[in-house]
């Protein structure tokens, strides 16, 4: 049993009714357990955040920047433990767990810098009308609830925590019940840095705990990352109270490969876009659109590349891809394999669970998938790639945009003018040209259409936790 809730600067035992098992997905076995926070404990966490707000929002921006730098430094000091825990609880290969940690560190350092620039953003506004002056004040939104999923727990939480604290908000973070231990590092760091009690609170639990937080009337904003079905519930709670919400939801993103591409290079990008984190990425490029001229050659090489990937336990083997993170996700992906068989899809690689302990599946490729197939239209959240062919640029754009999601896309072409043109035409929040899944802290993150509302990262990520006030004075 682990004491795993950080409320008002203290570590407390969960008093909820759910017992949460923390699993090693490579073995399919639990290695820790904890009790969820009760509804009353969620209330205590929100109350603590409310109590801490007046003092925290009045700290100087440079003081907040010092704390954020402290978070970055302390994450670095916990490097090996955090990498190992992500390998063990998420099933991430070591190099991916390292990238996640570095991403979280970079996020805290970046928002420390933005916090330091805040005073210069509070400035006079020139007015055309005579007799008045006006000035801008960027104020923290207030008490924010942060609800996150399990696929990149350290990173997703950093993307919310760092800008929220930089803006002067106080927070209640609810990690996923699948990975409830990793974000405890943020509470331990808050302790080590002497962050004032109540500025950061962490409550663990399942849907009941998340709903207690998202329904709580003591919040000024909720920022949610997760599935569309829960996102819409969270949005309903926000609408009941007329308060702002940021939603980072699912995706079914396209990778468009033109026939002037180097086939081997394209295969590398395609494989990375669907097998990193075992395909459990909101931004997985799970719909491959390949131009007729290279389609046969590319699919043949792709098949070989996927079959040659080393899949196994990241803690004991040298692997390219680990297991799926939870049994629920493994069952979900397996159900799509069954659907593919029922739909009679042409399977070029994988299409099955691995015959070993743990929640492993083979990297999978279906070719010439019909546009109305469930595998082409629904987010699977696993290493399952569906391919279709196209003839013209217009056709590629139309097919890529034909989705209820709009998170990201990748365009691969030697003709950069064309690639830029296609990037402009795609209805998504982020496009990569001749690269894949390269997320930089200075650029924005978020989707169009069903992929969400709002943006994280960059200055947009900070604005999400700020409220704009103007003070207008009559000189007369
Ligand atoms: P999920 O929606 O099941 O859970 C997300 C979080 O919401 C968890 O902490 C969960 O406990 C909590 N929750 C569950 N029910 C709730 C309720 N009724 N009220 C409030 N909170 C509740 O998602 P998941 O399975 O953890 O994550 C996978 C999904 O997240 C995928 O759809 C993926 O695309 C999406 N995602 C999106 C992004 C992005 O940036 N757009 C990033 C990562 C993951």
Coordinates of C-alpha atoms and ligand atoms in Angstrom, one line a residue:
X1 CA 0.0 0.0 0.0
X2 CA 1.3 3.4 -0.9
X3 CA 0.4 6.8 0.7
X4 CA -0.3 8.7 -2.4
X5 CA -2.3 11.8 -2.0
X6 CA -0.7 15.1 -1.4
X7 CA -3.2 17.5 0.1
X8 CA -2.4 20.9 1.8
X9 CA 1.3 20.0 1.9
X10 CA 0.8 16.6 3.6
X11 CA 0.9 13.0 2.4
X12 CA -2.3 11.3 3.4
X13 CA -3.8 7.8 3.0
X14 CA -6.7 7.4 0.6
X15 CA -10.1 7.2 2.2
X16 CA -12.1 6.3 -1.0
X17 CA -13.6 2.9 -1.7
X18 CA -11.6 2.0 -4.8
X19 CA -8.4 0.0 -4.4
X20 CA -6.1 0.8 -7.3
X21 CA -3.6 -1.9 -8.5
X22 CA -0.5 -0.5 -10.1
X23 CA 0.7 -3.0 -12.7
X24 CA 3.7 -4.1 -14.6
X25 CA 2.2 -4.6 -18.1
X26 CA 5.2 -6.7 -19.3
X27 CA 4.3 -9.3 -16.7
X28 CA 0.6 -8.5 -16.4
X29 CA 1.0 -8.4 -12.6
X30 CA 0.5 -5.8 -9.9
X31 CA 3.5 -4.4 -8.0
X32 CA 1.8 -1.8 -5.8
X33 CA -1.6 -0.9 -4.5
X34 CA -3.2 2.2 -3.1
X35 CA -6.6 3.4 -1.9
X36 CA -8.3 6.1 -4.0
X37 CA -9.0 9.6 -2.6
X38 CA -12.5 10.0 -1.3
X39 CA -14.9 12.7 -2.5
X40 CA -14.3 14.5 0.8
X41 CA -10.5 14.4 0.2
X42 CA -11.0 15.9 -3.2
X43 CA -12.9 18.7 -1.5
X44 CA -10.1 19.1 1.0
X45 CA -7.6 19.4 -1.9
X46 CA -9.7 22.1 -3.6
X47 CA -10.2 24.0 -0.3
X48 CA -6.4 23.9 0.2
X49 CA -5.8 25.2 -3.3
X50 CA -8.3 28.0 -2.7
X51 CA -6.7 28.9 0.6
X52 CA -3.2 29.0 -0.9
X53 CA -4.3 31.2 -3.9
X54 CA -4.2 34.7 -2.5
X55 CA -0.6 34.4 -1.3
X56 CA 0.6 32.4 -4.4
X57 CA -0.9 34.7 -7.0
X58 CA 0.9 37.7 -5.2
X59 CA 4.3 36.1 -5.3
X60 CA 6.6 37.8 -7.7
X61 CA 7.0 36.2 -11.1
X62 CA 10.7 35.7 -10.4
X63 CA 9.9 33.8 -7.2
X64 CA 7.6 31.5 -9.1
X65 CA 10.3 31.1 -11.8
X66 CA 12.7 30.0 -9.0
X67 CA 10.3 27.3 -7.9
X68 CA 9.8 26.1 -11.5
X69 CA 13.6 25.9 -12.0
X70 CA 13.7 23.9 -8.8
X71 CA 11.2 21.4 -10.3
X72 CA 13.4 21.0 -13.4
X73 CA 16.5 20.4 -11.3
X74 CA 14.8 18.0 -8.9
X75 CA 13.3 16.0 -11.8
X76 CA 16.9 15.6 -13.0
X77 CA 18.0 14.4 -9.6
X78 CA 15.4 11.7 -9.7
X79 CA 16.3 10.7 -13.2
X80 CA 17.0 7.0 -12.9
X81 CA 14.1 6.3 -10.5
X82 CA 11.6 8.1 -12.8
X83 CA 12.9 6.4 -16.0
X84 CA 12.7 3.0 -14.3
X85 CA 9.2 3.6 -13.0
X86 CA 7.9 4.6 -16.5
X87 CA 9.5 1.5 -18.0
X88 CA 7.9 -0.7 -15.3
X89 CA 4.5 0.9 -15.0
X90 CA 4.0 2.2 -18.6
X91 CA 6.1 -0.5 -20.4
X92 CA 8.1 2.2 -22.2
X93 CA 11.4 1.3 -23.8
X94 CA 14.3 3.1 -22.0
X95 CA 15.0 5.7 -24.7
X96 CA 11.3 6.7 -24.7
X97 CA 11.2 7.0 -20.9
X98 CA 14.4 9.2 -21.1
X99 CA 12.8 11.5 -23.7
X100 CA 9.7 11.9 -21.5
X101 CA 11.8 12.9 -18.5
X102 CA 13.8 15.4 -20.6
X103 CA 10.6 16.8 -22.0
X104 CA 9.2 17.4 -18.5
X105 CA 12.4 19.1 -17.4
X106 CA 12.5 21.3 -20.5
X107 CA 8.8 22.3 -19.8
X108 CA 9.5 23.5 -16.3
X109 CA 12.6 25.4 -17.4
X110 CA 10.7 27.0 -20.3
X111 CA 7.8 28.2 -18.2
X112 CA 10.3 29.6 -15.6
X113 CA 11.6 31.8 -18.4
X114 CA 8.1 32.8 -19.5
X115 CA 7.2 33.6 -15.8
X116 CA 10.2 35.9 -15.7
X117 CA 9.0 37.8 -18.7
X118 CA 5.5 38.3 -17.2
X119 CA 6.1 41.7 -15.7
X120 CA 6.8 43.1 -19.1
X121 CA 3.5 41.8 -20.4
X122 CA 1.6 44.0 -17.9
X123 CA 1.9 47.3 -19.9
X124 CA 0.2 50.4 -21.0
X125 CA -2.2 50.2 -23.9
X126 CA -2.1 53.2 -26.3
X127 CA -5.6 54.6 -26.8
X128 CA -6.8 56.6 -29.8
X129 CA -9.4 58.3 -27.6
X130 CA -8.0 61.4 -25.7
X131 CA -8.4 61.8 -22.0
X132 CA -7.9 58.2 -20.9
X133 CA -5.1 55.8 -20.1
X134 CA -5.3 52.0 -20.0
X135 CA -3.1 49.2 -18.9
X136 CA -3.2 45.4 -19.2
X137 CA -2.8 43.0 -16.3
X138 CA -2.5 39.3 -16.9
X139 CA -3.9 37.6 -13.8
X140 CA -4.0 34.0 -12.9
X141 CA -7.3 32.2 -13.7
X142 CA -7.4 31.0 -10.1
X143 CA -7.8 27.4 -8.7
X144 CA -7.5 24.9 -11.5
X145 CA -8.2 21.2 -11.7
X146 CA -5.9 19.1 -13.9
X147 CA -7.0 15.7 -15.0
X148 CA -4.6 13.6 -17.0
X149 CA -4.3 10.1 -18.7
X150 CA -1.7 7.4 -18.4
X151 CA 0.2 7.4 -21.7
X152 CA 2.7 10.2 -21.0
X153 CA 2.0 10.9 -17.4
X154 CA 5.1 12.8 -16.5
X155 CA 5.0 15.0 -19.6
X156 CA 1.2 15.6 -19.8
X157 CA 1.2 16.7 -16.1
X158 CA 4.3 18.9 -16.7
X159 CA 2.5 20.6 -19.7
X160 CA -0.3 21.6 -17.3
X161 CA 1.5 22.1 -14.0
X162 CA 4.4 24.3 -15.2
X163 CA 2.3 27.0 -16.9
X164 CA -0.4 26.9 -14.3
X165 CA 2.1 27.6 -11.5
X166 CA 4.0 30.1 -13.6
X167 CA 0.7 32.1 -14.1
X168 CA 0.1 32.1 -10.4
X169 CA -2.7 29.5 -10.3
X170 CA -3.0 26.9 -7.5
X171 CA -3.8 23.4 -8.7
X172 CA -5.3 20.0 -7.9
X173 CA -3.9 17.3 -10.1
X174 CA -5.6 14.0 -10.7
X175 CA -3.3 11.5 -12.4
X176 CA -4.6 8.4 -14.1
X177 CA -5.4 5.4 -12.0
X178 CA -3.3 3.3 -14.4
X179 CA -0.1 5.3 -13.6
X180 CA -0.7 6.8 -10.1
X181 CA 2.8 6.6 -8.8
X182 CA 4.8 8.7 -11.3
X183 CA 3.3 12.1 -10.6
X184 CA 4.0 11.6 -6.9
X185 CA 7.4 12.9 -7.8
X186 CA 5.8 16.3 -8.3
X187 CA 4.5 16.2 -4.7
X188 CA 7.9 15.1 -3.4
X189 CA 9.6 17.9 -5.3
X190 CA 7.1 20.4 -3.9
X191 CA 8.0 19.2 -0.4
X192 CA 11.7 19.4 -1.1
X193 CA 11.5 22.9 -2.5
X194 CA 9.2 24.2 0.3
X195 CA 6.5 25.1 -2.1
X196 CA 3.8 26.7 0.1
X197 CA 1.2 24.2 1.3
X198 CA -1.9 24.0 -0.9
X199 CA -0.3 25.4 -4.1
X200 CA 0.0 21.9 -5.6
X201 CA -2.3 19.1 -4.5
X202 CA -2.4 15.6 -5.9
X203 CA -5.4 13.3 -5.6
X204 CA -5.4 9.8 -7.1
X205 CA -8.3 7.7 -8.1
X206 CA -10.6 6.5 -10.8
X207 CA -13.6 8.0 -12.5
X208 CA -15.3 8.8 -9.2
X209 CA -12.4 10.9 -8.0
X210 CA -12.1 12.6 -11.4
X211 CA -15.8 13.4 -11.5
X212 CA -15.6 14.8 -7.9
X213 CA -12.9 17.1 -9.1
X214 CA -14.5 18.1 -12.4
X215 CA -17.9 18.7 -10.7
X216 CA -16.4 20.7 -7.8
X217 CA -17.8 24.2 -7.6
X218 CA -14.6 25.5 -6.1
X219 CA -12.6 25.4 -9.3
X220 CA -12.1 28.4 -11.6
X221 CA -11.1 26.2 -14.6
X222 CA -10.5 22.6 -15.5
X223 CA -7.9 21.3 -17.9
X224 CA -8.4 17.8 -19.1
X225 CA -6.4 15.4 -21.3
X226 CA -8.0 12.1 -22.1
X227 CA -10.6 10.3 -24.2
X228 CA -13.5 12.0 -26.0
X229 CA -16.1 10.2 -24.0
X230 CA -14.8 11.5 -20.6
X231 CA -13.9 14.8 -22.2
X232 CA -17.6 15.4 -23.1
X233 CA -18.6 14.6 -19.5
X234 CA -16.0 17.0 -18.2
X235 CA -17.3 19.7 -20.6
X236 CA -20.8 19.1 -19.3
X237 CA -19.7 19.7 -15.8
X238 CA -17.9 22.9 -16.9
X239 CA -20.9 24.1 -18.8
X240 CA -23.2 23.5 -15.8
X241 CA -21.0 26.0 -13.9
X242 CA -20.2 28.2 -16.9
X243 CA -16.5 27.9 -16.4
X244 CA -13.6 27.6 -18.8
X245 CA -12.2 24.2 -19.9
X246 CA -9.3 23.1 -21.9
X247 CA -9.7 19.7 -23.6
X248 CA -6.9 17.7 -25.1
X249 CA -8.7 14.7 -26.6
X250 CA -8.2 11.9 -29.1
X251 CA -6.9 11.7 -32.6
X252 CA -6.9 9.6 -35.8
X253 CA -4.1 11.3 -37.6
X254 CA -2.9 11.0 -41.1
X255 CA 0.6 10.5 -42.5
X256 CA 0.7 11.5 -46.2
X257 CA 3.5 10.0 -48.2
X258 CA 4.1 11.4 -51.8
X259 CA 5.9 9.3 -54.4
X260 CA 8.9 11.5 -54.5
X261 CA 10.0 10.3 -51.1
X262 CA 12.9 8.1 -50.2
X263 CA 11.0 4.9 -49.4
X264 CA 13.3 3.7 -46.6
X265 CA 13.2 7.1 -44.9
X266 CA 9.4 7.2 -45.2
X267 CA 9.2 3.7 -43.7
X268 CA 11.2 4.9 -40.7
X269 CA 8.9 7.9 -40.1
X270 CA 5.8 5.7 -40.5
X271 CA 7.0 3.1 -38.1
X272 CA 7.9 5.7 -35.5
X273 CA 4.5 7.4 -35.8
X274 CA 2.6 4.2 -35.0
X275 CA 4.9 2.2 -32.7
X276 CA 6.4 4.8 -30.2
X277 CA 4.7 4.2 -26.9
X278 CA 3.2 1.1 -28.5
X279 CA 1.0 3.4 -30.5
X280 CA -0.6 4.8 -27.4
X281 CA -0.3 8.3 -28.5
X282 CA -3.1 10.8 -29.1
X283 CA -0.9 12.0 -32.0
X284 CA -0.2 8.5 -33.5
X285 CA -0.2 8.8 -37.2
X286 CA -2.5 5.8 -37.6
X287 CA -3.9 6.5 -41.1
X288 CA -1.3 6.1 -43.8
X289 CA -2.1 7.7 -47.2
X290 CA 0.5 6.6 -49.7
X291 CA 0.7 7.8 -53.4
X292 CA 0.2 5.1 -56.0
X293 CA 3.7 5.4 -57.5
X294 CA 5.5 4.0 -54.5
X295 CA 2.6 2.2 -52.7
X296 CA 3.5 -1.4 -53.5
X297 CA 7.2 -0.9 -52.7
X298 CA 6.5 1.0 -49.5
X299 CA 3.9 -1.4 -48.1
X300 CA 6.3 -4.3 -48.7
X301 CA 9.1 -2.6 -46.8
X302 CA 6.8 -1.4 -44.1
X303 CA 5.6 -5.0 -43.6
X304 CA 9.2 -6.2 -43.1
X305 CA 10.1 -3.2 -40.8
X306 CA 7.1 -3.9 -38.6
X307 CA 7.8 -7.6 -38.5
X308 CA 11.4 -7.0 -37.5
X309 CA 10.7 -4.8 -34.6
X310 CA 11.9 -6.2 -31.3
X311 CA 8.8 -6.3 -28.9
X312 CA 9.4 -7.3 -25.3
X313 CA 9.9 -6.3 -21.7
X314 CA 11.9 -3.1 -21.6
X315 CA 13.3 -3.9 -18.1
X316 CA 14.9 -7.2 -19.2
X317 CA 15.3 -7.0 -23.0
X318 CA 16.7 -4.7 -25.6
X319 CA 13.4 -3.6 -27.3
X320 CA 11.9 -1.2 -29.9
X321 CA 8.4 -1.5 -28.5
X322 CA 7.0 -2.6 -25.1
X323 CA 3.6 -3.9 -24.1
X324 CA 0.4 -2.0 -24.0
X325 CA 0.1 -0.2 -20.6
X326 CA -3.1 -1.8 -19.3
X327 CA -5.1 -4.9 -19.7
X328 CA -8.1 -2.8 -20.7
X329 CA -6.1 -1.3 -23.5
X330 CA -4.9 -4.7 -24.6
X331 CA -8.4 -6.0 -24.7
X332 CA -9.5 -3.0 -26.7
X333 CA -6.8 -3.4 -29.3
X334 CA -7.6 -7.1 -29.5
X335 CA -11.2 -6.3 -30.1
X336 CA -10.1 -4.2 -33.1
X337 CA -8.2 -7.2 -34.4
X338 CA -11.4 -9.2 -34.2
X339 CA -13.3 -6.4 -36.0
X340 CA -10.7 -6.4 -38.8
X341 CA -11.2 -10.1 -39.3
X342 CA -15.0 -9.6 -39.4
X343 CA -14.6 -6.8 -41.9
X344 CA -12.2 -9.0 -44.0
X345 CA -9.4 -6.5 -43.9
X346 CA -6.1 -7.4 -45.6
X347 CA -3.6 -7.9 -42.8
X348 CA 0.1 -7.5 -43.9
X349 CA 1.6 -7.6 -40.4
X350 CA 0.6 -8.5 -36.9
X351 CA -3.1 -8.5 -36.2
X352 CA -2.7 -10.5 -33.0
X353 CA -1.8 -10.5 -29.4
X354 CA 1.6 -12.1 -28.6
X355 CA 1.6 -15.5 -27.1
X356 CA 3.4 -14.6 -23.9
X357 CA 2.7 -13.2 -20.4
X358 CA 1.9 -9.5 -20.3
X359 CA -0.1 -7.2 -22.5
X360 CA 1.7 -7.5 -25.8
X361 CA 0.4 -7.2 -29.3
X362 CA 2.3 -7.3 -32.6
X363 CA 2.8 -4.1 -34.6
X364 CA 0.1 -4.3 -37.2
X365 CA -0.5 -3.2 -40.7
X366 CA -3.8 -3.4 -42.7
X367 CA -3.7 -2.4 -46.4
X368 CA -6.3 -0.9 -48.7
X369 CA -8.7 -0.3 -45.7
X370 CA -12.1 0.9 -46.8
X371 CA -13.0 4.5 -45.8
X372 CA -15.9 3.4 -43.8
X373 CA -14.0 0.7 -41.8
X374 CA -14.1 1.2 -38.0
X375 CA -10.4 0.7 -38.1
X376 CA -10.0 3.7 -40.4
X377 CA -12.3 6.0 -38.5
X378 CA -11.9 5.2 -34.8
X379 CA -9.0 5.9 -32.5
X380 CA -7.5 2.5 -31.5
X381 CA -4.7 3.7 -29.3
X382 CA -2.3 0.8 -30.2
X383 CA 0.3 -0.1 -32.8
X384 CA -2.3 -0.6 -35.5
X385 CA -1.7 1.2 -38.8
X386 CA -4.3 1.3 -41.6
X387 CA -3.2 2.2 -45.2
X388 CA -4.9 3.6 -48.2
X389 CA -3.6 4.7 -51.6
X390 CA -4.1 8.1 -53.3
X391 CA -3.5 9.5 -56.8
X392 CA -3.5 13.3 -56.5
X393 CA -2.6 15.9 -53.9
X394 CA -6.2 17.0 -53.7
X395 CA -7.4 13.5 -53.0
X396 CA -4.8 13.1 -50.2
X397 CA -5.9 16.3 -48.6
X398 CA -9.6 15.4 -48.8
X399 CA -9.0 11.9 -47.3
X400 CA -6.7 13.2 -44.6
X401 CA -9.3 15.8 -43.6
X402 CA -12.2 13.3 -43.7
X403 CA -12.1 12.6 -40.0
X404 CA -14.0 13.9 -36.9
X405 CA -10.6 14.4 -35.3
X406 CA -8.0 17.0 -36.1
X407 CA -5.0 16.6 -33.8
X408 CA -1.9 16.3 -36.0
X409 CA -0.6 15.1 -39.4
X410 CA 2.7 14.3 -41.1
X411 CA 3.5 15.1 -44.7
X412 CA 6.4 13.4 -46.4
X413 CA 7.6 14.8 -49.7
X414 CA 10.9 15.9 -51.4
X415 CA 8.9 18.8 -52.9
X416 CA 8.9 21.2 -50.0
X417 CA 6.6 23.7 -51.7
X418 CA 4.0 21.0 -52.1
X419 CA 4.6 19.8 -48.5
X420 CA 4.0 23.3 -47.1
X421 CA 0.9 23.7 -49.3
X422 CA -0.6 20.5 -48.0
X423 CA 0.3 21.4 -44.4
X424 CA -1.7 24.6 -44.8
X425 CA -4.7 22.7 -46.1
X426 CA -4.8 20.1 -43.3
X427 CA -7.5 20.7 -40.7
X428 CA -5.3 19.9 -37.6
X429 CA -3.5 21.6 -34.8
X430 CA 0.1 20.6 -35.7
X431 CA 1.7 19.3 -38.9
X432 CA 5.2 17.8 -39.2
X433 CA 6.9 17.9 -42.6
X434 CA 9.5 15.2 -43.2
X435 CA 9.7 14.4 -39.5
X436 CA 7.5 12.7 -37.0
X437 CA 6.3 13.4 -33.5
X438 CA 8.8 16.2 -32.9
X439 CA 7.2 18.3 -30.2
X440 CA 9.0 21.4 -29.0
X441 CA 8.0 23.3 -25.9
X442 CA 7.9 26.6 -27.9
X443 CA 5.3 25.3 -30.4
X444 CA 1.6 24.8 -29.5
X445 CA -0.1 21.5 -28.8
X446 CA -3.8 20.9 -29.3
X447 CA -6.4 19.9 -31.9
X448 CA -9.2 21.1 -34.1
X449 CA -12.6 19.5 -34.5
X450 CA -13.2 16.5 -32.1
X451 CA -9.6 16.6 -30.8
X452 CA -10.2 19.3 -28.3
X453 CA -10.5 22.9 -27.2
X454 CA -7.5 25.2 -26.5
X455 CA -3.8 24.9 -26.8
X456 CA -1.0 23.8 -24.5
X457 CA 2.7 24.6 -24.7
X458 CA 4.4 27.8 -25.9
X459 CA 2.9 31.1 -24.8
X460 CA -0.5 29.7 -25.6
X461 CA -0.1 27.2 -22.8
X462 CA 0.5 30.0 -20.3
X463 CA -2.4 32.1 -21.6
X464 CA -4.7 29.1 -20.9
X465 CA -4.1 29.8 -17.2
X466 CA -4.3 33.6 -17.4
X467 CA -7.2 36.0 -17.4
X468 CA -6.8 39.4 -19.1
X469 CA -7.8 42.5 -17.2
X470 CA -7.7 46.1 -18.3
X471 CA -7.6 49.1 -16.1
X472 CA -8.9 52.2 -17.9
X473 CA -8.5 55.6 -16.1
X474 CA -10.1 58.9 -17.0
X475 CA -7.5 61.7 -16.9
X476 CA -10.1 64.4 -16.6
Ligands
LIG1 P1 -9.7 8.6 -20.1 O1 -10.5 9.7 -20.6 O2 -10.3 7.3 -19.8 O3 -9.1 9.1 -18.7 C1 -8.4 10.3 -18.5 C2 -8.5 10.8 -17.1 O4 -9.9 11.1 -16.8 C3 -8.0 9.7 -16.1 O5 -7.3 10.4 -15.0 C4 -9.4 9.2 -15.5 O6 -9.3 8.7 -14.2 C5 -10.2 10.4 -15.6 N1 -11.7 10.2 -15.6 C6 -12.3 9.0 -16.0 N2 -13.7 9.2 -15.9 C7 -13.9 10.5 -15.4 C8 -15.0 11.3 -15.2 N3 -16.2 10.7 -15.3 N4 -14.8 12.5 -14.8 C9 -13.6 13.1 -14.7 N5 -12.5 12.4 -14.9 C10 -12.6 11.1 -15.3 O7 -8.4 8.5 -21.0 P2 -7.2 7.5 -21.0 O8 -7.6 6.2 -21.4 O9 -6.5 7.7 -19.6 O10 -6.2 8.2 -22.1 C11 -6.3 7.9 -23.4 C12 -7.0 9.0 -24.2 O11 -6.4 10.2 -23.9 C13 -7.0 8.8 -25.7 O12 -8.2 9.1 -26.3 C14 -5.9 9.8 -26.1 O13 -6.0 10.2 -27.4 C15 -6.1 10.9 -25.1 N6 -5.0 11.8 -25.0 C16 -5.0 13.0 -25.6 C17 -3.8 13.8 -25.6 C18 -3.8 15.2 -26.3 O14 -2.9 15.9 -26.0 N7 -4.7 15.5 -27.1 C19 -2.7 13.3 -24.9 C20 -2.7 12.1 -24.3 C21 -3.8 11.3 -24.4

